[in-house]
Structure formats: C-alpha cells, structure tokens
mmCIF file of C-alpha atoms in Angstrom:
data_model
loop_
_atom_site.group_PDB
_atom_site.id
_atom_site.type_symbol
_atom_site.label_atom_id
_atom_site.label_comp_id
_atom_site.label_asym_id
_atom_site.label_seq_id
_atom_site.Cartn_x
_atom_site.Cartn_y
_atom_site.Cartn_z
ATOM 1 C CA UNK N 120 -38.319 8.904 9.186
ATOM 2 C CA UNK N 121 -40.094 12.291 8.899
ATOM 3 C CA UNK N 122 -40.993 12.428 12.137
ATOM 4 C CA UNK N 123 -37.554 11.679 13.649
ATOM 5 C CA UNK N 124 -36.341 15.349 12.074
ATOM 6 C CA UNK N 125 -36.108 17.651 14.800
ATOM 7 C CA UNK N 126 -38.380 20.409 14.247
ATOM 8 C CA UNK N 127 -35.772 23.176 14.476
ATOM 9 C CA UNK N 128 -32.701 22.657 12.414
ATOM 10 C CA UNK N 129 -29.647 24.932 12.134
ATOM 11 C CA UNK N 130 -29.399 26.454 8.470
ATOM 12 C CA UNK N 131 -25.894 26.410 6.747
ATOM 13 C CA UNK N 132 -24.625 30.532 6.217
ATOM 14 C CA UNK N 133 -21.219 31.694 5.262
ATOM 15 C CA UNK N 134 -20.281 32.587 8.656
ATOM 16 C CA UNK N 135 -21.094 29.689 10.636
ATOM 17 C CA UNK N 136 -17.407 29.099 11.256
ATOM 18 C CA UNK N 137 -15.253 30.970 13.751
ATOM 19 C CA UNK N 138 -12.020 31.240 11.493
ATOM 20 C CA UNK N 139 -8.861 31.873 13.845
ATOM 21 C CA UNK N 140 -5.978 34.374 12.779
ATOM 22 C CA UNK N 141 -3.229 31.571 13.889
ATOM 23 C CA UNK N 142 -4.930 28.864 11.310
ATOM 24 C CA UNK N 143 -2.200 29.474 8.842
ATOM 25 C CA UNK N 144 0.566 28.868 10.989
ATOM 26 C CA UNK N 145 -1.102 25.810 12.949
ATOM 27 C CA UNK N 146 -2.061 24.493 9.321
ATOM 28 C CA UNK N 147 1.844 24.650 8.023
ATOM 29 C CA UNK N 148 2.972 23.116 11.505
ATOM 30 C CA UNK N 149 0.307 20.369 11.167
ATOM 31 C CA UNK N 150 1.389 19.603 7.635
ATOM 32 C CA UNK N 151 5.230 19.646 8.622
ATOM 33 C CA UNK N 152 4.491 17.170 11.357
ATOM 34 C CA UNK N 153 2.523 14.659 9.496
ATOM 35 C CA UNK N 154 5.145 14.588 6.384
ATOM 36 C CA UNK N 155 8.098 14.290 9.124
ATOM 37 C CA UNK N 156 5.928 11.033 9.650
ATOM 38 C CA UNK N 157 6.305 10.087 5.969
ATOM 39 C CA UNK N 158 9.982 11.061 5.585
ATOM 40 C CA UNK N 159 10.864 8.860 8.442
ATOM 41 C CA UNK N 160 8.918 5.366 7.094
ATOM 42 C CA UNK N 161 10.116 6.255 3.496
ATOM 43 C CA UNK N 162 13.757 6.613 4.600
ATOM 44 C CA UNK N 163 13.260 2.998 5.773
ATOM 45 C CA UNK N 164 11.030 1.483 3.071
ATOM 46 C CA UNK N 165 12.065 3.374 0.120
ATOM 47 C CA UNK N 166 8.276 3.800 -0.475
ATOM 48 C CA UNK N 167 5.652 6.561 0.111
ATOM 49 C CA UNK N 168 3.065 6.060 2.483
ATOM 50 C CA UNK N 169 0.347 8.174 4.282
ATOM 51 C CA UNK N 170 1.176 10.328 7.271
ATOM 52 C CA UNK N 171 -1.866 8.812 9.045
ATOM 53 C CA UNK N 172 -3.984 5.630 7.985
ATOM 54 C CA UNK N 173 -0.973 3.873 6.480
ATOM 55 C CA UNK N 174 -1.591 0.372 6.682
ATOM 56 C CA UNK N 175 -4.596 -0.809 4.760
ATOM 57 C CA UNK N 176 -6.642 -3.909 5.668
ATOM 58 C CA UNK N 177 -9.193 -3.820 2.936
ATOM 59 C CA UNK N 178 -9.876 -2.296 -0.235
ATOM 60 C CA UNK N 179 -13.120 -2.998 -1.872
ATOM 61 C CA UNK N 180 -15.338 -1.643 -4.496
ATOM 62 C CA UNK N 181 -18.963 -1.200 -3.775
ATOM 63 C CA UNK N 182 -22.428 0.401 -4.775
ATOM 64 C CA UNK N 183 -24.300 3.220 -2.867
ATOM 65 C CA UNK N 184 -27.649 3.846 -3.442
ATOM 66 C CA UNK N 185 -29.401 7.030 -2.618
ATOM 67 C CA UNK N 186 -32.489 6.658 -0.669
ATOM 68 C CA UNK N 187 -35.755 7.604 -2.596
ATOM 69 C CA UNK N 188 -39.109 9.766 -1.041
ATOM 70 C CA UNK N 189 -36.282 11.014 1.421
ATOM 71 C CA UNK N 190 -37.530 14.272 3.726
ATOM 72 C CA UNK N 191 -36.888 17.442 2.026
ATOM 73 C CA UNK N 192 -34.407 18.136 4.962
ATOM 74 C CA UNK N 193 -32.282 14.959 3.901
ATOM 75 C CA UNK N 194 -32.871 15.326 0.472
ATOM 76 C CA UNK N 195 -29.782 17.530 0.191
ATOM 77 C CA UNK N 196 -26.552 18.004 -1.973
ATOM 78 C CA UNK N 197 -25.506 14.756 -3.335
ATOM 79 C CA UNK N 198 -28.383 13.152 -1.941
ATOM 80 C CA UNK N 199 -31.154 15.774 -3.319
ATOM 81 C CA UNK N 200 -32.297 12.310 -5.767
ATOM 82 C CA UNK N 201 -32.205 9.033 -6.211
ATOM 83 C CA UNK N 202 -29.788 7.513 -7.787
ATOM 84 C CA UNK N 203 -26.595 4.754 -7.782
ATOM 85 C CA UNK N 204 -22.831 5.403 -7.805
ATOM 86 C CA UNK N 205 -20.169 3.249 -7.584
ATOM 87 C CA UNK N 206 -17.759 3.989 -4.948
ATOM 88 C CA UNK N 207 -14.317 2.843 -3.742
ATOM 89 C CA UNK N 208 -13.613 1.625 0.214
ATOM 90 C CA UNK N 209 -10.279 1.902 2.024
ATOM 91 C CA UNK N 210 -10.552 0.287 5.326
ATOM 92 C CA UNK N 211 -7.285 1.341 7.644
ATOM 93 C CA UNK N 212 -5.649 1.854 10.973
ATOM 94 C CA UNK N 213 -4.404 5.287 12.144
ATOM 95 C CA UNK N 214 -0.726 5.055 12.678
ATOM 96 C CA UNK N 215 1.887 6.300 10.023
ATOM 97 C CA UNK N 216 3.804 3.428 10.200
ATOM 98 C CA UNK N 217 3.105 -0.269 9.254
ATOM 99 C CA UNK N 218 2.489 -2.108 12.400
ATOM 100 C CA UNK N 219 1.420 -5.406 13.703
ATOM 101 C CA UNK N 220 -2.179 -5.586 13.978
ATOM 102 C CA UNK N 221 -1.583 -6.285 17.724
ATOM 103 C CA UNK N 222 -0.445 -2.878 17.690
ATOM 104 C CA UNK N 223 -4.600 -1.803 18.136
ATOM 105 C CA UNK N 224 -5.322 1.631 16.891
ATOM 106 C CA UNK N 225 -8.625 3.403 16.193
ATOM 107 C CA UNK N 226 -9.682 2.006 12.573
ATOM 108 C CA UNK N 227 -10.792 4.069 9.623
ATOM 109 C CA UNK N 228 -13.240 4.054 6.477
ATOM 110 C CA UNK N 229 -12.628 6.002 3.500
ATOM 111 C CA UNK N 230 -15.326 6.475 1.169
ATOM 112 C CA UNK N 231 -14.540 7.530 -2.611
ATOM 113 C CA UNK N 232 -18.319 8.122 -4.177
ATOM 114 C CA UNK N 233 -17.633 8.109 -8.033
ATOM 115 C CA UNK N 234 -18.837 10.112 -10.921
ATOM 116 C CA UNK N 235 -20.651 13.105 -8.982
ATOM 117 C CA UNK N 236 -21.784 15.903 -10.436
ATOM 118 C CA UNK N 237 -22.078 19.526 -8.834
ATOM 119 C CA UNK N 238 -19.925 22.653 -8.167
ATOM 120 C CA UNK N 239 -16.370 21.344 -6.770
ATOM 121 C CA UNK N 240 -14.695 22.364 -3.761
ATOM 122 C CA UNK N 241 -11.602 24.520 -4.200
ATOM 123 C CA UNK N 242 -8.426 22.300 -5.049
ATOM 124 C CA UNK N 243 -10.694 19.645 -6.195
ATOM 125 C CA UNK N 244 -11.959 20.961 -9.562
ATOM 126 C CA UNK N 245 -10.177 17.875 -11.702
ATOM 127 C CA UNK N 246 -12.325 15.402 -9.932
ATOM 128 C CA UNK N 247 -15.771 13.732 -10.023
ATOM 129 C CA UNK N 248 -15.785 12.432 -6.626
ATOM 130 C CA UNK N 249 -17.165 13.018 -3.417
ATOM 131 C CA UNK N 250 -15.454 11.756 -0.301
ATOM 132 C CA UNK N 251 -16.202 11.273 2.937
ATOM 133 C CA UNK N 252 -13.056 10.243 5.782
ATOM 134 C CA UNK N 253 -14.276 8.733 8.666
ATOM 135 C CA UNK N 254 -13.049 6.905 11.937
ATOM 136 C CA UNK N 255 -14.909 4.403 14.448
ATOM 137 C CA UNK N 256 -15.655 7.049 17.057
ATOM 138 C CA UNK N 257 -18.207 9.513 17.248
ATOM 139 C CA UNK N 258 -16.061 12.469 18.180
ATOM 140 C CA UNK N 259 -12.824 13.784 17.579
ATOM 141 C CA UNK N 260 -9.325 12.620 19.432
ATOM 142 C CA UNK N 261 -8.580 16.281 20.695
ATOM 143 C CA UNK N 262 -10.148 19.414 22.180
ATOM 144 C CA UNK N 263 -8.456 21.970 19.387
ATOM 145 C CA UNK N 264 -6.264 22.158 16.607
ATOM 146 C CA UNK N 265 -3.399 23.188 19.097
ATOM 147 C CA UNK N 266 -4.193 20.058 21.481
ATOM 148 C CA UNK N 267 -3.946 18.102 18.096
ATOM 149 C CA UNK N 268 -0.714 19.345 16.900
ATOM 150 C CA UNK N 269 0.774 18.568 20.320
ATOM 151 C CA UNK N 270 -0.731 14.812 20.339
ATOM 152 C CA UNK N 271 0.059 14.087 16.747
ATOM 153 C CA UNK N 272 4.032 15.699 17.472
ATOM 154 C CA UNK N 273 4.180 13.175 20.234
ATOM 155 C CA UNK N 274 2.975 10.135 18.030
ATOM 156 C CA UNK N 275 5.579 11.216 15.230
ATOM 157 C CA UNK N 276 8.289 11.085 17.687
ATOM 158 C CA UNK N 277 7.618 7.315 18.394
ATOM 159 C CA UNK N 278 7.303 6.357 14.149
ATOM 160 C CA UNK N 279 9.259 3.540 13.337
ATOM 161 C CA UNK N 280 10.574 3.028 16.617
ATOM 162 C CA UNK N 281 10.326 -0.144 19.281
ATOM 163 C CA UNK N 282 7.417 -2.089 18.011
ATOM 164 C CA UNK N 283 7.862 -4.557 20.484
ATOM 165 C CA UNK N 284 6.945 -1.701 23.075
ATOM 166 C CA UNK N 285 4.137 -0.532 20.834
ATOM 167 C CA UNK N 286 2.782 -4.051 21.481
ATOM 168 C CA UNK N 287 3.110 -4.143 25.351
ATOM 169 C CA UNK N 288 1.809 -0.466 25.618
ATOM 170 C CA UNK N 289 -0.856 -1.486 23.532
ATOM 171 C CA UNK N 290 -1.932 -4.517 25.657
ATOM 172 C CA UNK N 291 -2.046 -2.060 28.405
ATOM 173 C CA UNK N 292 -3.970 0.356 26.999
ATOM 174 C CA UNK N 293 -6.684 -1.663 26.107
ATOM 175 C CA UNK N 294 -6.872 -3.160 29.562
ATOM 176 C CA UNK N 295 -7.402 0.225 30.600
ATOM 177 C CA UNK N 296 -10.000 1.224 27.983
ATOM 178 C CA UNK N 297 -11.894 -1.927 28.514
ATOM 179 C CA UNK N 298 -11.817 -1.277 32.426
ATOM 180 C CA UNK N 299 -13.140 1.969 31.477
ATOM 181 C CA UNK N 300 -15.808 0.946 29.179
ATOM 182 C CA UNK N 301 -16.999 -1.388 31.833
ATOM 183 C CA UNK N 302 -18.254 1.885 33.929
ATOM 184 C CA UNK N 303 -19.258 3.908 31.098
ATOM 185 C CA UNK N 304 -16.549 6.123 29.735
ATOM 186 C CA UNK N 305 -14.705 5.575 26.712
ATOM 187 C CA UNK N 306 -11.649 7.541 26.493
ATOM 188 C CA UNK N 307 -10.459 8.493 22.937
ATOM 189 C CA UNK N 308 -7.002 9.531 23.581
ATOM 190 C CA UNK N 309 -6.342 5.862 24.949
ATOM 191 C CA UNK N 310 -7.688 4.550 22.001
ATOM 192 C CA UNK N 311 -5.528 6.477 19.898
ATOM 193 C CA UNK N 312 -2.368 5.370 21.643
ATOM 194 C CA UNK N 313 -3.187 1.718 21.316
ATOM 195 C CA UNK N 314 -6.117 0.819 23.589
ATOM 196 C CA UNK N 315 -8.600 0.022 20.908
ATOM 197 C CA UNK N 316 -10.468 -3.026 21.271
ATOM 198 C CA UNK N 317 -9.170 -6.211 19.676
ATOM 199 C CA UNK N 318 -12.255 -6.861 17.561
ATOM 200 C CA UNK N 319 -13.092 -7.327 13.972
ATOM 201 C CA UNK N 320 -13.216 -4.366 11.653
ATOM 202 C CA UNK N 321 -16.358 -5.549 9.742
ATOM 203 C CA UNK N 322 -18.258 -4.475 13.076
ATOM 204 C CA UNK N 323 -17.322 -1.278 12.737
ATOM 205 C CA UNK N 324 -19.419 2.120 12.772
ATOM 206 C CA UNK N 325 -17.462 4.755 11.256
ATOM 207 C CA UNK N 326 -18.076 8.350 11.394
ATOM 208 C CA UNK N 327 -16.925 11.880 10.175
ATOM 209 C CA UNK N 328 -16.606 12.934 13.804
ATOM 210 C CA UNK N 329 -16.697 16.672 12.722
ATOM 211 C CA UNK N 330 -19.276 17.996 10.799
ATOM 212 C CA UNK N 331 -19.775 18.885 6.853
ATOM 213 C CA UNK N 332 -22.057 21.071 5.192
ATOM 214 C CA UNK N 333 -25.086 18.827 4.438
ATOM 215 C CA UNK N 334 -26.877 21.438 1.293
ATOM 216 C CA UNK N 335 -28.948 24.109 3.356
ATOM 217 C CA UNK N 336 -28.141 22.224 6.588
ATOM 218 C CA UNK N 337 -25.255 21.013 8.591
ATOM 219 C CA UNK N 338 -24.479 17.576 9.485
ATOM 220 C CA UNK N 339 -22.197 15.173 10.734
ATOM 221 C CA UNK N 340 -22.066 11.605 8.498
ATOM 222 C CA UNK N 341 -21.932 7.836 10.110
ATOM 223 C CA UNK N 342 -21.839 4.652 8.481
ATOM 224 C CA UNK N 343 -22.956 1.507 10.196
ATOM 225 C CA UNK N 344 -23.660 -2.137 9.670
ATOM 226 C CA UNK N 345 -27.344 -3.062 8.046
ATOM 227 C CA UNK N 346 -26.757 -6.449 7.208
ATOM 228 C CA UNK N 347 -27.105 -9.427 9.682
ATOM 229 C CA UNK N 348 -23.482 -10.559 8.711
ATOM 230 C CA UNK N 349 -21.655 -7.612 9.550
ATOM 231 C CA UNK N 350 -24.457 -6.983 12.792
ATOM 232 C CA UNK N 351 -23.153 -10.619 13.650
ATOM 233 C CA UNK N 352 -19.564 -8.914 14.058
ATOM 234 C CA UNK N 353 -20.006 -6.101 16.289
ATOM 235 C CA UNK N 354 -17.348 -6.231 19.090
ATOM 236 C CA UNK N 355 -16.345 -10.008 18.125
ATOM 237 C CA UNK N 356 -12.929 -10.251 19.632
ATOM 238 C CA UNK N 357 -10.361 -11.811 17.330
ATOM 239 C CA UNK N 358 -6.896 -12.999 17.785
ATOM 240 C CA UNK N 359 -3.757 -11.572 16.190
ATOM 241 C CA UNK N 360 -0.840 -12.028 18.134
ATOM 242 C CA UNK N 361 0.571 -14.661 15.796
ATOM 243 C CA UNK N 362 -0.406 -12.715 12.115
ATOM 244 C CA UNK N 363 0.803 -9.279 11.682
ATOM 245 C CA UNK N 364 -2.206 -8.893 9.042
ATOM 246 C CA UNK N 365 -4.717 -10.574 10.466
ATOM 247 C CA UNK N 366 -7.423 -7.732 10.074
ATOM 248 C CA UNK N 367 -6.785 -8.259 6.434
ATOM 249 C CA UNK N 368 -6.808 -11.691 6.261
ATOM 250 C CA UNK N 369 -10.406 -11.406 8.319
ATOM 251 C CA UNK N 370 -11.739 -9.156 5.954
ATOM 252 C CA UNK N 371 -10.441 -11.009 2.878
ATOM 253 C CA UNK N 372 -12.322 -14.313 4.352
ATOM 254 C CA UNK N 373 -15.277 -12.775 4.687
ATOM 255 C CA UNK N 374 -15.212 -11.170 0.997
ATOM 256 C CA UNK N 375 -14.378 -14.675 -0.467
ATOM 257 C CA UNK N 376 -18.344 -15.096 -0.086
ATOM 258 C CA UNK N 377 -20.345 -12.997 1.505
ATOM 259 C CA UNK N 378 -21.913 -9.144 0.878
ATOM 260 C CA UNK N 379 -21.667 -6.467 3.175
ATOM 261 C CA UNK N 380 -24.540 -3.810 3.531
ATOM 262 C CA UNK N 381 -24.089 -0.712 5.343
ATOM 263 C CA UNK N 382 -26.346 2.359 6.154
ATOM 264 C CA UNK N 383 -25.209 5.607 5.536
ATOM 265 C CA UNK N 384 -26.583 8.072 7.749
ATOM 266 C CA UNK N 385 -26.759 11.991 8.812
ATOM 267 C CA UNK N 386 -27.315 14.065 12.298
ATOM 268 C CA UNK N 387 -28.684 17.063 11.579
ATOM 269 C CA UNK N 388 -27.440 19.903 13.737
ATOM 270 C CA UNK N 389 -30.142 21.779 15.223
ATOM 271 C CA UNK N 390 -28.201 24.838 16.739
ATOM 272 C CA UNK N 391 -24.930 25.285 17.084
ATOM 273 C CA UNK N 392 -25.217 26.555 20.458
ATOM 274 C CA UNK N 393 -26.377 23.106 21.488
ATOM 275 C CA UNK N 394 -24.570 21.330 18.526
ATOM 276 C CA UNK N 395 -20.796 22.972 18.048
ATOM 277 C CA UNK N 396 -18.854 23.408 14.818
ATOM 278 C CA UNK N 397 -15.571 24.277 16.331
ATOM 279 C CA UNK N 398 -15.346 21.788 19.298
ATOM 280 C CA UNK N 399 -14.420 18.611 17.652
ATOM 281 C CA UNK N 400 -14.742 16.375 20.941
ATOM 282 C CA UNK N 401 -18.753 17.857 21.178
ATOM 283 C CA UNK N 402 -21.026 15.036 21.132
ATOM 284 C CA UNK N 403 -24.048 15.789 19.402
ATOM 285 C CA UNK N 404 -27.275 14.767 21.472
ATOM 286 C CA UNK N 405 -28.967 11.895 19.565
ATOM 287 C CA UNK N 406 -32.430 12.518 21.735
ATOM 288 C CA UNK N 407 -32.618 15.910 19.729
ATOM 289 C CA UNK N 408 -31.088 14.642 16.546
ATOM 290 C CA UNK N 409 -30.499 11.230 15.766
ATOM 291 C CA UNK N 410 -28.683 9.434 12.637
ATOM 292 C CA UNK N 411 -31.410 8.980 10.060
ATOM 293 C CA UNK N 412 -30.522 6.827 6.966
ATOM 294 C CA UNK N 413 -29.676 8.395 3.549
ATOM 295 C CA UNK N 414 -28.414 5.914 1.423
ATOM 296 C CA UNK N 415 -27.169 1.880 1.335
ATOM 297 C CA UNK N 416 -23.667 0.980 0.412
ATOM 298 C CA UNK N 417 -23.175 -2.771 -0.708
ATOM 299 C CA UNK N 418 -19.872 -4.639 -1.411
ATOM 300 C CA UNK N 419 -20.466 -8.045 -2.789
ATOM 301 C CA UNK N 420 -18.057 -11.038 -3.052
ATOM 302 C CA UNK N 421 -14.926 -9.953 -4.193
ATOM 303 C CA UNK N 422 -10.906 -10.035 -3.751
ATOM 304 C CA UNK N 423 -10.676 -7.725 -0.732
ATOM 305 C CA UNK N 424 -6.860 -6.867 -0.592
ATOM 306 C CA UNK N 425 -4.007 -7.719 -3.303
ATOM 307 C CA UNK N 426 -0.607 -5.870 -3.972
ATOM 308 C CA UNK N 427 -2.838 -4.813 -7.026
ATOM 309 C CA UNK N 428 -5.419 -3.403 -5.243
ATOM 310 C CA UNK N 429 -2.910 -1.553 -3.064
ATOM 311 C CA UNK N 430 -0.712 -0.431 -5.802
ATOM 312 C CA UNK N 431 -4.128 1.594 -7.030
ATOM 313 C CA UNK N 432 -5.711 2.650 -4.100
ATOM 314 C CA UNK N 433 -2.901 2.793 -1.068
ATOM 315 C CA UNK N 434 -0.508 4.356 -3.711
ATOM 316 C CA UNK N 435 -2.534 5.864 -6.679
ATOM 317 C CA UNK N 436 -5.801 7.494 -4.704
ATOM 318 C CA UNK N 437 -5.784 10.200 -2.250
ATOM 319 C CA UNK N 438 -9.135 10.280 0.136
ATOM 320 C CA UNK N 439 -9.808 14.200 1.723
ATOM 321 C CA UNK N 440 -12.753 16.019 3.025
ATOM 322 C CA UNK N 441 -11.782 18.561 0.496
ATOM 323 C CA UNK N 442 -12.189 16.552 -2.336
ATOM 324 C CA UNK N 443 -15.710 16.748 -2.967
ATOM 325 C CA UNK N 444 -18.863 19.548 -3.829
ATOM 326 C CA UNK N 445 -19.690 22.815 -2.061
ATOM 327 C CA UNK N 446 -22.833 21.538 -0.722
ATOM 328 C CA UNK N 447 -21.023 19.268 1.589
ATOM 329 C CA UNK N 448 -18.069 21.431 2.144
ATOM 330 C CA UNK N 449 -15.919 20.336 5.265
ATOM 331 C CA UNK N 450 -16.500 22.698 8.698
ATOM 332 C CA UNK N 451 -14.755 23.611 11.257
ATOM 333 C CA UNK N 452 -11.185 24.269 12.558
ATOM 334 C CA UNK N 453 -9.854 20.518 12.312
ATOM 335 C CA UNK N 454 -11.382 20.185 8.586
ATOM 336 C CA UNK N 455 -9.864 23.151 7.536
ATOM 337 C CA UNK N 456 -6.433 22.686 8.855
ATOM 338 C CA UNK N 457 -6.485 19.230 7.286
ATOM 339 C CA UNK N 458 -6.705 20.869 3.499
ATOM 340 C CA UNK N 459 -3.097 21.539 3.229
ATOM 341 C CA UNK N 460 -1.849 18.439 5.217
ATOM 342 C CA UNK N 461 -4.172 15.998 2.456
ATOM 343 C CA UNK N 462 -2.447 17.702 -0.450
ATOM 344 C CA UNK N 463 0.759 17.577 0.548
ATOM 345 C CA UNK N 464 0.673 14.000 1.937
ATOM 346 C CA UNK N 465 -0.711 13.385 -1.617
ATOM 347 C CA UNK N 466 2.023 14.874 -3.399
ATOM 348 C CA UNK N 467 4.414 13.433 -1.291
ATOM 349 C CA UNK N 468 3.671 9.688 -2.216
ATOM 350 C CA UNK N 469 2.876 10.968 -6.049
ATOM 351 C CA UNK N 470 6.427 12.283 -6.139
ATOM 352 C CA UNK N 471 8.285 9.477 -4.695
ATOM 353 C CA UNK N 472 6.259 5.877 -6.201
ATOM 354 C CA UNK N 473 6.408 4.545 -9.640
ATOM 355 C CA UNK N 474 2.434 5.087 -9.201
ATOM 356 C CA UNK N 475 1.584 8.351 -9.475
ATOM 357 C CA UNK N 476 -1.542 9.844 -6.970
ATOM 358 C CA UNK N 477 -4.434 9.865 -9.455
ATOM 359 C CA UNK N 478 -8.609 10.724 -9.389
ATOM 360 C CA UNK N 479 -10.352 7.914 -10.603
ATOM 361 C CA UNK N 480 -13.384 8.348 -12.800
ATOM 362 C CA UNK N 481 -14.642 5.026 -12.583
ATOM 363 C CA UNK N 482 -13.980 2.250 -10.354
ATOM 364 C CA UNK N 483 -10.750 -0.158 -11.465
ATOM 365 C CA UNK N 484 -11.942 -3.209 -9.615
ATOM 366 C CA UNK N 485 -15.555 -4.402 -8.824
ATOM 367 C CA UNK N 486 -18.816 -4.662 -11.177
ATOM 368 C CA UNK N 487 -16.653 -5.380 -13.849
ATOM 369 C CA UNK N 488 -15.835 -1.709 -14.390
ATOM 370 C CA UNK N 489 -12.834 -0.464 -16.588
ATOM 371 C CA UNK N 490 -9.879 1.587 -14.993
ATOM 372 C CA UNK N 491 -10.234 4.996 -16.250
ATOM 373 C CA UNK N 492 -8.514 8.149 -14.553
ATOM 374 C CA UNK N 493 -7.649 11.340 -14.731
ATOM 375 C CA UNK N 494 -4.546 12.634 -13.338
ATOM 376 C CA UNK N 495 -5.177 14.905 -9.798
ATOM 377 C CA UNK N 496 -2.841 17.963 -10.638
ATOM 378 C CA UNK N 497 -3.841 19.486 -7.350
ATOM 379 C CA UNK N 498 -1.555 16.720 -5.863
ATOM 380 C CA UNK N 499 1.277 18.135 -7.151
ATOM 381 C CA UNK N 500 0.673 21.795 -6.290
ATOM 382 C CA UNK N 501 3.462 21.500 -3.303
ATOM 383 C CA UNK N 502 7.150 20.175 -3.712
#
C-alpha cells in the first residue's frame, strides 16, 4: 500500500478554497429550490420527506473497522488509529418524490459513523457522529453551483407530475446512456434525468464526488464492494417493471441470509492544479493517485427495510457532509452550499412529522444495540 501513495501530496491549508462573493445568495436560492420540492410532496402526502434522495431502499446497521498499520498519509482524522465503530447506512435514489423503481435515477449511500471523537464542524456540536454522503458516480452532475441550481430548478418543476411520462423518459434515457457507455462515454446528466441503468443496487460503488479535508491532506472518498457476493452483483440487470419497490425487495432478500462487506477508500489529492477543489466535475487521475483502502464496512443479516426503520432513519435522522469533525471538513463550493440546504431540509421534516430529527448516539438497530438519541437542535435553527 505504501508504494501506491503518491510521492507528492497536497497539504490542506486554510485558504485552499476559492470562496466567491455571491455564495450566500446562491445558498439561499438552492435552499429555497430544494424546499419547494418538499413543500410539493408534503402537500400531497401530509408527510415530510427529504428534498432529494427521498426514497430509501435499504436501511442498515453496520460495523466499520479502521485498518491497523495505515501509512501516515492515510492515518488521518477519524482514521488516525485502528478502531471499530457502529454505523447506519441509508441506500436511496436521488429524486425528491417517491417514484416507481422503473424511473431509474442515480443511487446514493449515506454513511453515519457513530460515537466519533474530535473537534466538531460548525453546526454539528451536539452530534457525535461523522457523516459521508456518496453517490454512484465519481464526479458531480454539474460543472458549477450556478449550473446545479439551474438543473435543480428544472427538476423541481417536474416534482409530483406525470409519473407515467417519467417512466417513458427514463426508458429512453437508459437506452441513450447504454449506447454511449458502449463507446466509452458515461454521461452523468443523462443518469440524473432518469438514465441510470437498471442494475442491482448492492453491486454499486459510491463516491463523495467532491473533496473533503483528510486531516493534513485532501481526499475524495469511495465505498466499493469487497465480498464476493457483492462483486457478483456488479452490473447485474434487474427487472423492476412489475414492482414499484423492486430495489428494496432485492436488498431485503439479500440481507435475509447474506453478509455484505465493502471497502472504504481514499483518493489523496496530489496538487490542486491537477486535482482541483472547486471543479465538481473534475475526475482526479487514478494513475497519479489511486483509491486506497482505509477501512472495512460490514453489514450482517438483518431486516434491511421496515416501516419502523423508515421512521427511525428516513424521518428521524439527517445525513449531511457538515455533520462531522473538523479533520473531515467538506471542501469546494458545492459542499459549502449544501450546508444551509441540508439543515433546512432536516428542519422541515422535524417540524412536520411525528418523529423529530435527532442525532443518534448508538445504532437503533443491529448488533442488539439499544436506541439512545439526543435532539439535533441544529435542525431547528431555521423556520
């Protein structure tokens, strides 16, 4: 592993980000656009859901083992010493409305590592967990915050409208995406609009897409299948036409008897000129800096989804890149603009649902751990 670490690494320093003067206005506009999605879905269902990634497919208790004898460059922040943590995993798809699984969209993995020590990021002082929010693609879907706001505004306008048309569009886009992948071109915007291939969700790899501070350094993180049963599901086509919750049912079936093992990996930044912080669509060169394993995530047989778990996690928890410790501070404009939007989205749910948003101290399921939570007062800062 030591030989794979690049000879030159970019050290983190306070001024590594290029903060723009219009970011407060962009953050407000992004937050309002995201909340407009939640208001639409709440008006129809009388139940408050996330502005994005509203539909969960798997809600898992897991264990994360930080590897021993990591090189100094990887032994940073949470990963500075070997340890084992309980965790919660939420598998989801990106739309803000709950759609039939035949409307295929990018998949997400939100990872909450529990009982983490360290100086907290602003706004997460009442928490003791570290969140990493990941999607099954190595780069973000828009080249800038302004472009992302434009795309999100278009998507918000389609919320809760004509699911039948969305199914047709998704099928067309999947065909276009498949044709382009055959000639070596993966078009992220097509997947966002509904062109995600209909494959088994447990075969996916997930990435932060944009960088985070990694102690003294900077990195992007990824979670990839490690056990043979997960590797066997990579790119496996699934049939969803007759089942609105096919992905959930496949995940439930897997975890009736199987154990899943993933590797948590870090790709270290070598130079901000070659591996930029502020360009969310920049693909960092893996020949210059490969993803290196820093921890193992294990989820054993369990009830992978239930109404009770949905109440505990979908309603009662938030996952935010800004819920964590300072050594893993989110970096770049996309990450900075997420902070207000995620807080407001959590507050929206907490104020309207019977189950308030709280920050767990221990995993409320899995490993026989009792439920113990503390209110996330930060989620109530905004009306």
